[in-house]
CSV table of C-alpha atoms in Angstrom, one decimal:
chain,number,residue,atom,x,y,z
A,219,UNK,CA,117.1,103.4,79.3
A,220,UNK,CA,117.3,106.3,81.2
A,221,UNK,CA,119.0,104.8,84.1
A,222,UNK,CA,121.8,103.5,81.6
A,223,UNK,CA,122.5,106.8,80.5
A,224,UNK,CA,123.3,107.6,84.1
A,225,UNK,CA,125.8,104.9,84.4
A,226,UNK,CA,127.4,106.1,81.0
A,227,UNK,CA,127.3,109.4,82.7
A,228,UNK,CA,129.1,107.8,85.9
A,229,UNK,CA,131.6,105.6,83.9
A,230,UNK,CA,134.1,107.1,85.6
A,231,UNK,CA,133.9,105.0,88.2
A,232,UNK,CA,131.6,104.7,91.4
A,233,UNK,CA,129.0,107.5,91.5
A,234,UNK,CA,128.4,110.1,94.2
A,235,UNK,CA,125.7,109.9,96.9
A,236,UNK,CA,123.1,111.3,94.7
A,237,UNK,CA,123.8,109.1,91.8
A,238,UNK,CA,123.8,106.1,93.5
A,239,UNK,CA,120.6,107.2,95.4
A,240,UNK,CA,119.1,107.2,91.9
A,241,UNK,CA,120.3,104.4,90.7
A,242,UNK,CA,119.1,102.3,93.9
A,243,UNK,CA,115.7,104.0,93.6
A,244,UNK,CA,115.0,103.6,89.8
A,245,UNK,CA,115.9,100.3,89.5
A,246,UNK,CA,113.8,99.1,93.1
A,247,UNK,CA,111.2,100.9,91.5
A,248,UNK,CA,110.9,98.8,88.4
A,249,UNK,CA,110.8,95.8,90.3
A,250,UNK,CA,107.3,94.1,89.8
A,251,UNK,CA,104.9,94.7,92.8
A,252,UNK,CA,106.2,98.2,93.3
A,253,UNK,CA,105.2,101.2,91.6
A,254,UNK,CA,102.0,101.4,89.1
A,255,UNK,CA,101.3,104.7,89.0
A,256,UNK,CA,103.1,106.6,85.6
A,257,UNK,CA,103.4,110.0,87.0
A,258,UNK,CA,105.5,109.1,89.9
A,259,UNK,CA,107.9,106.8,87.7
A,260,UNK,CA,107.7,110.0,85.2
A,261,UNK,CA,109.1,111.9,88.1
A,262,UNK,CA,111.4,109.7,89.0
A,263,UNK,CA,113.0,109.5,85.6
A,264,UNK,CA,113.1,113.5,85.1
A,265,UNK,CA,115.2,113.5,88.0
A,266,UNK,CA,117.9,110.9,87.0
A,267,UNK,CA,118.1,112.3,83.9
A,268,UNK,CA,118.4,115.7,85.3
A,269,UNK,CA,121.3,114.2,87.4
A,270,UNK,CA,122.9,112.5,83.7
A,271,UNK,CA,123.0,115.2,81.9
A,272,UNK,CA,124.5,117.3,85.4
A,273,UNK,CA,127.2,114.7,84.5
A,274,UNK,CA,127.9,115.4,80.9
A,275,UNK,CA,126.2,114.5,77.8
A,276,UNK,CA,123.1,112.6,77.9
A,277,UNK,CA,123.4,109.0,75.9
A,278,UNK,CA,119.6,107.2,76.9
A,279,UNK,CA,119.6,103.5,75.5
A,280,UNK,CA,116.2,102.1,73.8
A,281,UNK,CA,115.4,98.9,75.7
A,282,UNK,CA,113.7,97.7,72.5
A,283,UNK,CA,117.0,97.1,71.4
A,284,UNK,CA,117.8,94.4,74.5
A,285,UNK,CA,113.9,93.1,73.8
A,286,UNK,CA,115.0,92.4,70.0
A,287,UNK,CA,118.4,90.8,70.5
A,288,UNK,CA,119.5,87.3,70.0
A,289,UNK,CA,117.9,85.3,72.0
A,290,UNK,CA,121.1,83.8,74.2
A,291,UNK,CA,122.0,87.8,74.3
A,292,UNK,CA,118.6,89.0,75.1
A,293,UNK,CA,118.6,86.4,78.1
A,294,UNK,CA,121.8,86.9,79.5
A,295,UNK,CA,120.9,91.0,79.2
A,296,UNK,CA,117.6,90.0,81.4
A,297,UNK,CA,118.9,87.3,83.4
A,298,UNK,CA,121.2,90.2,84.5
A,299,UNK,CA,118.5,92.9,84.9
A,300,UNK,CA,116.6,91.4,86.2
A,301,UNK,CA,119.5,90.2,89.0
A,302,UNK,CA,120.8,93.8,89.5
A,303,UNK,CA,116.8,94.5,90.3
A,304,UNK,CA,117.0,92.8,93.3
A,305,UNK,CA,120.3,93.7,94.5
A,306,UNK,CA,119.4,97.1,94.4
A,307,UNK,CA,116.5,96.5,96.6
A,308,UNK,CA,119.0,95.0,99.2
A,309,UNK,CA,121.3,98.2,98.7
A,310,UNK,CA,118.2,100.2,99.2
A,311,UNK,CA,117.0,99.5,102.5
A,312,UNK,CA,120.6,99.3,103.5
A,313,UNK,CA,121.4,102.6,102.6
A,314,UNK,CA,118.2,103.9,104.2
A,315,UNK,CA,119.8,102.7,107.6
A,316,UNK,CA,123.2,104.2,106.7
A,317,UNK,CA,125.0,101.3,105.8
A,318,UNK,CA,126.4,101.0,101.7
A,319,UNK,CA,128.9,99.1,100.1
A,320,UNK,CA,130.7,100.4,97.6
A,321,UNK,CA,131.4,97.4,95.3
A,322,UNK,CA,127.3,96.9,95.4
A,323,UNK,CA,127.0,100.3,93.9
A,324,UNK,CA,129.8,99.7,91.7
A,325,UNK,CA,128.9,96.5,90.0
A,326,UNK,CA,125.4,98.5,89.2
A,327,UNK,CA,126.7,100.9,87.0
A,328,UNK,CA,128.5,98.3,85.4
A,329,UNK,CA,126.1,96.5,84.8
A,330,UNK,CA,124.2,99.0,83.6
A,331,UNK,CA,126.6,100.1,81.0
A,332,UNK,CA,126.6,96.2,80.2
A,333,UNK,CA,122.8,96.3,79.5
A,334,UNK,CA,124.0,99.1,76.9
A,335,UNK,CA,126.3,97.8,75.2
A,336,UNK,CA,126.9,95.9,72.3
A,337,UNK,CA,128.6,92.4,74.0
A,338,UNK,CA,128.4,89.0,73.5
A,339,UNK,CA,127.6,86.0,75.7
A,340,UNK,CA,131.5,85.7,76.5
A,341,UNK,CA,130.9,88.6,78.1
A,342,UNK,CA,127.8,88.7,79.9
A,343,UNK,CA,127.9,85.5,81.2
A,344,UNK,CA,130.7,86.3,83.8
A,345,UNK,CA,128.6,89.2,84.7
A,346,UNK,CA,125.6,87.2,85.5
A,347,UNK,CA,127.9,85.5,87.8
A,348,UNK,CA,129.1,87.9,89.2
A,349,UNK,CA,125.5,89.8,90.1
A,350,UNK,CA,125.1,86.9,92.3
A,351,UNK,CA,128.2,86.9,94.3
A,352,UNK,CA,127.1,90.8,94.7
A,353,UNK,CA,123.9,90.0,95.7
A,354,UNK,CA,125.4,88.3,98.5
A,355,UNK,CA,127.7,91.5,99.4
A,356,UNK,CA,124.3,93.6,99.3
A,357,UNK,CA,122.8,90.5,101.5
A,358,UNK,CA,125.0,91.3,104.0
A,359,UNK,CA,125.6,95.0,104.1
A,360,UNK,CA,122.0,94.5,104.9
A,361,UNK,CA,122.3,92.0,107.8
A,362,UNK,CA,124.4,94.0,109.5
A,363,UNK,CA,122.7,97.3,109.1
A,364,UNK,CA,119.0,95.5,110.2
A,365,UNK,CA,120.9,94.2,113.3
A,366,UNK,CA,123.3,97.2,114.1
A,367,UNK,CA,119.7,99.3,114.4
A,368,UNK,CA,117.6,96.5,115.8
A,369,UNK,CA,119.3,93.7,117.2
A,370,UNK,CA,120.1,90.1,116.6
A,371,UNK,CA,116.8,87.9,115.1
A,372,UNK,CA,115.7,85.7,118.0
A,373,UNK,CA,113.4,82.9,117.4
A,374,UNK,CA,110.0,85.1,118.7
A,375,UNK,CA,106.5,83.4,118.4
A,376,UNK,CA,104.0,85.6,116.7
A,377,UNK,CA,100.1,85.5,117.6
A,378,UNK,CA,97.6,85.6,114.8
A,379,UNK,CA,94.7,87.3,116.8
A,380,UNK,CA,93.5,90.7,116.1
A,381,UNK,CA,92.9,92.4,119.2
A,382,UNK,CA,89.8,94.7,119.6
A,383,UNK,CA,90.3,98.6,118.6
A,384,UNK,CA,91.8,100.1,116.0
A,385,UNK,CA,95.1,99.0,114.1
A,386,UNK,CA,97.1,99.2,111.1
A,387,UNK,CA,98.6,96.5,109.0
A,388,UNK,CA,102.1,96.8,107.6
A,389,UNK,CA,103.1,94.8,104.8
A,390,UNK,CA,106.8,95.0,102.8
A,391,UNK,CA,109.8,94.7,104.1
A,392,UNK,CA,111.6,97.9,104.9
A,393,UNK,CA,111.7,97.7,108.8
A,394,UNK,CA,113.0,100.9,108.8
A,395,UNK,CA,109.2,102.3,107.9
A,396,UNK,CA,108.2,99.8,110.4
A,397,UNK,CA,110.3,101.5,113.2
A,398,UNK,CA,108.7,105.0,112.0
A,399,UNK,CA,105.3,103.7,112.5
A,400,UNK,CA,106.1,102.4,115.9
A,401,UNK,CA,107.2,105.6,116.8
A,402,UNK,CA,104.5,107.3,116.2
A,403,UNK,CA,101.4,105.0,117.1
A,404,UNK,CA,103.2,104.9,120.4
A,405,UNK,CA,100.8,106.2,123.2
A,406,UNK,CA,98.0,106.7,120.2
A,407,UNK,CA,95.8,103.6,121.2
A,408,UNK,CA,96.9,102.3,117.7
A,409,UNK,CA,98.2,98.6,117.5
A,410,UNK,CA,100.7,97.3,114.4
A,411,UNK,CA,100.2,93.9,112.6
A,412,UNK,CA,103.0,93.1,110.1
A,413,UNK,CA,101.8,90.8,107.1
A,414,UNK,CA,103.7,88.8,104.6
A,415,UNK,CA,107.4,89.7,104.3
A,416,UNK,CA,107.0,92.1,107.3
A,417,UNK,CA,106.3,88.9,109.6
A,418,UNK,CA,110.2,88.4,110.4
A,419,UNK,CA,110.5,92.0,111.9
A,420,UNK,CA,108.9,90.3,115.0
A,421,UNK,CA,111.9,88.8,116.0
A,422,UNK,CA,114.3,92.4,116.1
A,423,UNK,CA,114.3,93.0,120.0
A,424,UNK,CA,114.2,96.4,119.1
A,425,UNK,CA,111.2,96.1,117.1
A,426,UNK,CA,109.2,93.9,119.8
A,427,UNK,CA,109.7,96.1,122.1
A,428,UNK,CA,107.0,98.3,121.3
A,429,UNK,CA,104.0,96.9,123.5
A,430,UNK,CA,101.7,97.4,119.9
A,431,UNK,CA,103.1,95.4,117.6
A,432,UNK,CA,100.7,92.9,118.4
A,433,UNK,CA,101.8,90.3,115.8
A,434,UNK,CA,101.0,89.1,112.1
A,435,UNK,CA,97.9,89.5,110.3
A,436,UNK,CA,97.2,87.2,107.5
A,437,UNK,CA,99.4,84.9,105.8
A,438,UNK,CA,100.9,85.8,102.4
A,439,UNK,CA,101.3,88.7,100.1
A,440,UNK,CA,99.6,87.2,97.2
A,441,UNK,CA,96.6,86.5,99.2
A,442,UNK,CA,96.1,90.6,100.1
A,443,UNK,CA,93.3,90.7,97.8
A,444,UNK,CA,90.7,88.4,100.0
A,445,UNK,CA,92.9,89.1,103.4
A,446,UNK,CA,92.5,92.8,103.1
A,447,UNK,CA,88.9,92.7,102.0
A,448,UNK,CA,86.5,94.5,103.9
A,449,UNK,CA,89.4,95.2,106.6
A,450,UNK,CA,88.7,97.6,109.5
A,451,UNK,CA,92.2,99.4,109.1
A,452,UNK,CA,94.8,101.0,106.7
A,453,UNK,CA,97.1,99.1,105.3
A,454,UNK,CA,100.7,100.7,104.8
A,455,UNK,CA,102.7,99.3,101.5
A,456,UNK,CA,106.4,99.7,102.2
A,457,UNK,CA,108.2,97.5,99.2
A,458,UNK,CA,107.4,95.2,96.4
A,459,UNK,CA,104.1,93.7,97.5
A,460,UNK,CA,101.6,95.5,96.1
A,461,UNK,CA,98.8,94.1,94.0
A,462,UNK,CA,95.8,96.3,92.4
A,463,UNK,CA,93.4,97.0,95.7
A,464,UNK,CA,90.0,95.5,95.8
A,465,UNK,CA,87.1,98.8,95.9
A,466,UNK,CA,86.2,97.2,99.4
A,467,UNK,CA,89.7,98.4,100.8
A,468,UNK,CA,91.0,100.7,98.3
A,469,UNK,CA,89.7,104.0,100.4
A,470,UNK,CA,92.4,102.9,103.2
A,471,UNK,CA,95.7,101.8,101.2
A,472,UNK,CA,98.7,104.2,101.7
A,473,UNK,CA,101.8,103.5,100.6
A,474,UNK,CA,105.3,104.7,100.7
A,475,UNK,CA,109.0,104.9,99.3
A,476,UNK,CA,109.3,104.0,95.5
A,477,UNK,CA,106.1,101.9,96.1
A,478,UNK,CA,102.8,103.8,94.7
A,479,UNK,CA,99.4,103.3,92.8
A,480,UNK,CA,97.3,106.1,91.3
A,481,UNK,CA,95.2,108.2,93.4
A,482,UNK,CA,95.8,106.4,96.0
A,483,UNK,CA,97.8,108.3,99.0
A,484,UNK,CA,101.0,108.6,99.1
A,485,UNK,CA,104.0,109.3,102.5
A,486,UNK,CA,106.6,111.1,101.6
A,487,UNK,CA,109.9,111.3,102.2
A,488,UNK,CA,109.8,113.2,105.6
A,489,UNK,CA,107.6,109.8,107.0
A,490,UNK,CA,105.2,111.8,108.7
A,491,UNK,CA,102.3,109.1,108.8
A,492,UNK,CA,99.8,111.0,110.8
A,493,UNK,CA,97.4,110.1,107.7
A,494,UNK,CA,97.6,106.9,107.9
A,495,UNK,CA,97.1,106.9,111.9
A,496,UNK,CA,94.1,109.2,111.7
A,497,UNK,CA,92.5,106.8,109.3
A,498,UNK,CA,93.3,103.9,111.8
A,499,UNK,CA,91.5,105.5,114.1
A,500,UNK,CA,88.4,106.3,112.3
A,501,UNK,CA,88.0,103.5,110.7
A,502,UNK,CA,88.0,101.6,114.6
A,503,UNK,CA,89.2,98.1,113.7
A,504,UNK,CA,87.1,95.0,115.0
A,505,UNK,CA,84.6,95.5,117.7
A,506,UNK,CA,85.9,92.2,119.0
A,507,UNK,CA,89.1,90.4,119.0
A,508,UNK,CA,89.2,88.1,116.1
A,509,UNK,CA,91.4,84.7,116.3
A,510,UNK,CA,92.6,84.0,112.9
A,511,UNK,CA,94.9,81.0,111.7
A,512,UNK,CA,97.8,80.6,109.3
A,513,UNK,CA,98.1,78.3,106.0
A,514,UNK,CA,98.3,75.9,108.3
A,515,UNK,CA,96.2,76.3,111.0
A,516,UNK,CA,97.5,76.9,114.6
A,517,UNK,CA,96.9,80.5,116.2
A,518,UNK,CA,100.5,81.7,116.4
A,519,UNK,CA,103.5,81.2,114.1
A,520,UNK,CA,107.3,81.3,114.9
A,521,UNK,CA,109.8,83.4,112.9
A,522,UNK,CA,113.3,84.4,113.7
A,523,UNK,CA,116.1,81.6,112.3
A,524,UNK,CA,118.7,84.1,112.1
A,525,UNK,CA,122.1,82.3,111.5
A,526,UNK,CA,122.6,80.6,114.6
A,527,UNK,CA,119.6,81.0,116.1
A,528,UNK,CA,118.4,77.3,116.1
A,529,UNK,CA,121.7,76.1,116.9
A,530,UNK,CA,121.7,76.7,120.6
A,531,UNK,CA,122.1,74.6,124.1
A,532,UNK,CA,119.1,73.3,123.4
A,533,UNK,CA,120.7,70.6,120.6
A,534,UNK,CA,124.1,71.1,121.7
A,535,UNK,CA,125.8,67.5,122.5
A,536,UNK,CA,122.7,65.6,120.4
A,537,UNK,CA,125.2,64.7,117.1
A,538,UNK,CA,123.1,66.8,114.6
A,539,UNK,CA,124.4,66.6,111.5
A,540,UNK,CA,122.1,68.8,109.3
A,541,UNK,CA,118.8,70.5,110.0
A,542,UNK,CA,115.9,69.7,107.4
A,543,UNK,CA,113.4,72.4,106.8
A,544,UNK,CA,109.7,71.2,105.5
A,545,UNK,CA,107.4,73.6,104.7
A,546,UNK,CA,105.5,75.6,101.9
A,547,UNK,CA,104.4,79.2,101.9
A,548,UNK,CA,102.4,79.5,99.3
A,549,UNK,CA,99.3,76.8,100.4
A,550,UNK,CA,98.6,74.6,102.7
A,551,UNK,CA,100.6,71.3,101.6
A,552,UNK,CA,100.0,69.0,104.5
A,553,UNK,CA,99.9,66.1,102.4
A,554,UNK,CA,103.1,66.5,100.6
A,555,UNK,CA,104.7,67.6,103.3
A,556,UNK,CA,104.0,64.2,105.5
A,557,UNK,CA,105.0,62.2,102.6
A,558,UNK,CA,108.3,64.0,102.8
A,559,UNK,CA,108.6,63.3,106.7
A,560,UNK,CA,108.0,59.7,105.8
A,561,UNK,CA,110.8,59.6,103.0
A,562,UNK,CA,113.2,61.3,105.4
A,563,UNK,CA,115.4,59.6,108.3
A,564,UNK,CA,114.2,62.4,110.9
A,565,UNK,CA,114.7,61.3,114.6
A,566,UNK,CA,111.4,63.0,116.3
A,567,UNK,CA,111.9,64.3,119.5
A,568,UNK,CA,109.1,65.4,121.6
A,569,UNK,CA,109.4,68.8,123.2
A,570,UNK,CA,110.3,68.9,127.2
């Protein structure tokens, strides 16, 4: 409600710097998986509507009202939340790199005011519509800020194996963070593991650069709880990924950004993560190296299909029409998957 009153505030037009850093924040923030702790949203929402009423007079909107609509009404208005959620997050990391677009920002506070409003499904409806072809915009802005600071994706294998010594494991997808961390682990005899979303930073050349990213620990995000359990090492939660630690791991979860749990520790802003290093290195990692598998077995993985990535000399001249991608993140699926292959006119080639 709070952030609605912001965009009332900013109904002017596009907001400055520090309104759209609010609004970007706020609404990644209430994105599930991201912040659980009340005192840290509480402080969040002092300060936008500190920056609202900065603006002019202060005109909250009770979200009970959006929860009791119409039904058609109530979905459209959460349909388009819910959207606008998620484009933010995009804008987010963007911005954290430098790189914004104004008609992402823009369509936010509209939106926004939408949320706040008294309109009807003529009305919203276009506006769901046009979250999406926004969410592309923010897509994008975010493309080109990850490779302007990293590099082009290339397809990059990624090994599985923990290597002896101690380690941390970074999960989220703000490579930004990730950068920070490599930074300063550099020299430390401290190794990086991405996990989950964070498995695609291991195709950024200027992310693999760093000798100590290692390579990907665990599979997916949902499965922290018996992945993380018992784990040697810190675990560093950069985005919306975040599920309520198990006590055998709790004592060694730090997060960061609008992502935070209570009493649990928290980096700030200046992304000193000496805390997190320091507990790396007590805590030792594996006395051994330790050769784990994905969901579906193998000891490496490959990520890095950027754009046109796949489409290279390698199938240049072989009359490809499409590509067909079979797979399943979520659990192994090797039966479904081969009945798939069976129903599908693929031409196997065996690798030279």
């Amino acid at each position: 409600g709070t952030l609605v009153a912001l965009a009332r505030a900013e109904s002017g037009g596009r907001g400055d710097t520090e309104s759209d850093g609010l609004m970007l924040e706020g609404m990644f923030a209430c994105v599930s998986n991201v912040s659980f702790d009340p005192k840290a949203i509480a402080a969040l929402e002092r300060r936008v509507r500190a920056k609202a009423i900065s603006l002019g007079e202060f005109s909250s909107y009770d979200m009970g009202l959006l929860w009791d609509a119409q039904e058609d009404i109530r979905s459209l208005k959460s349909l388009l939340l819910f959207g606008m959620r998620g484009v933010a997050a995009y804008a987010y990391h963007a911005q954290a790199l430098g790189k914004s677009d104004p008609a992402v920002t823009a369509f936010l506070y509209e939106g926004m005011r939408a949320v706040g409003s008294d309109l009807g499904m003529d009305e919203l409806l276009p506006l769901v519509l046009k979250c999406g072809e926004v969410n592309l915009a923010a897509m994008a802005a975010l493309e080109e800020a990850n490779v302007s600071a990293y590099g082009k994706p290339e397809p990059a294998t990624v090994e599985l194996k923990v290597e002896a010594g101690p380690f941390i494991v970074v999960t989220g997808h703000d490579l930004h963070d990730l950068k920070q961390l490599l930074e300063q682990t550099e020299g430390r005899g401290v190794n990086v593991y991405t996990h989950g979303e964070m498995l695609p930073a291991n195709a950024y050349p200027e992310l693999r650069k760093y000798p100590h990213l290692k390579g990907n620990y665990g599979t997916a995000w949902h499965n922290q709880r018996k992945e993380f359990k018992d784990l040697p090492a810190p675990i560093l939660w950069t985005t919306n990924c975040l599920l309520k630690p198990d006590e055998s791991y709790a004592d060694r979860v730090f997060t960061t950004a609008v992502v935070a749990y209570p009493d649990l520790p928290h980096i700030g802003a200046k992304k000193d993560f000496t805390p997190v290093i320091e507990r790396a290195l007590e805590l030792g990692g594996y006395a051994e190296t330790q050769h784990r598998t994905g969901l579906n077995g193998g000891t490496g993985t490959t990520t890095g299909f950027a754009h046109d990535a796949v489409h290279d000399k390698r199938v240049e001249g072989e009359h490809l029409s499409r590509f067909r991608l079979c797979g399943r993140g979520s659990r192994p699926a090797a039966g479904e998957q081969a009945l798939l292959r069976e129903a599908l006119p693929i031409r196997r080639r065996r690798a030279r």
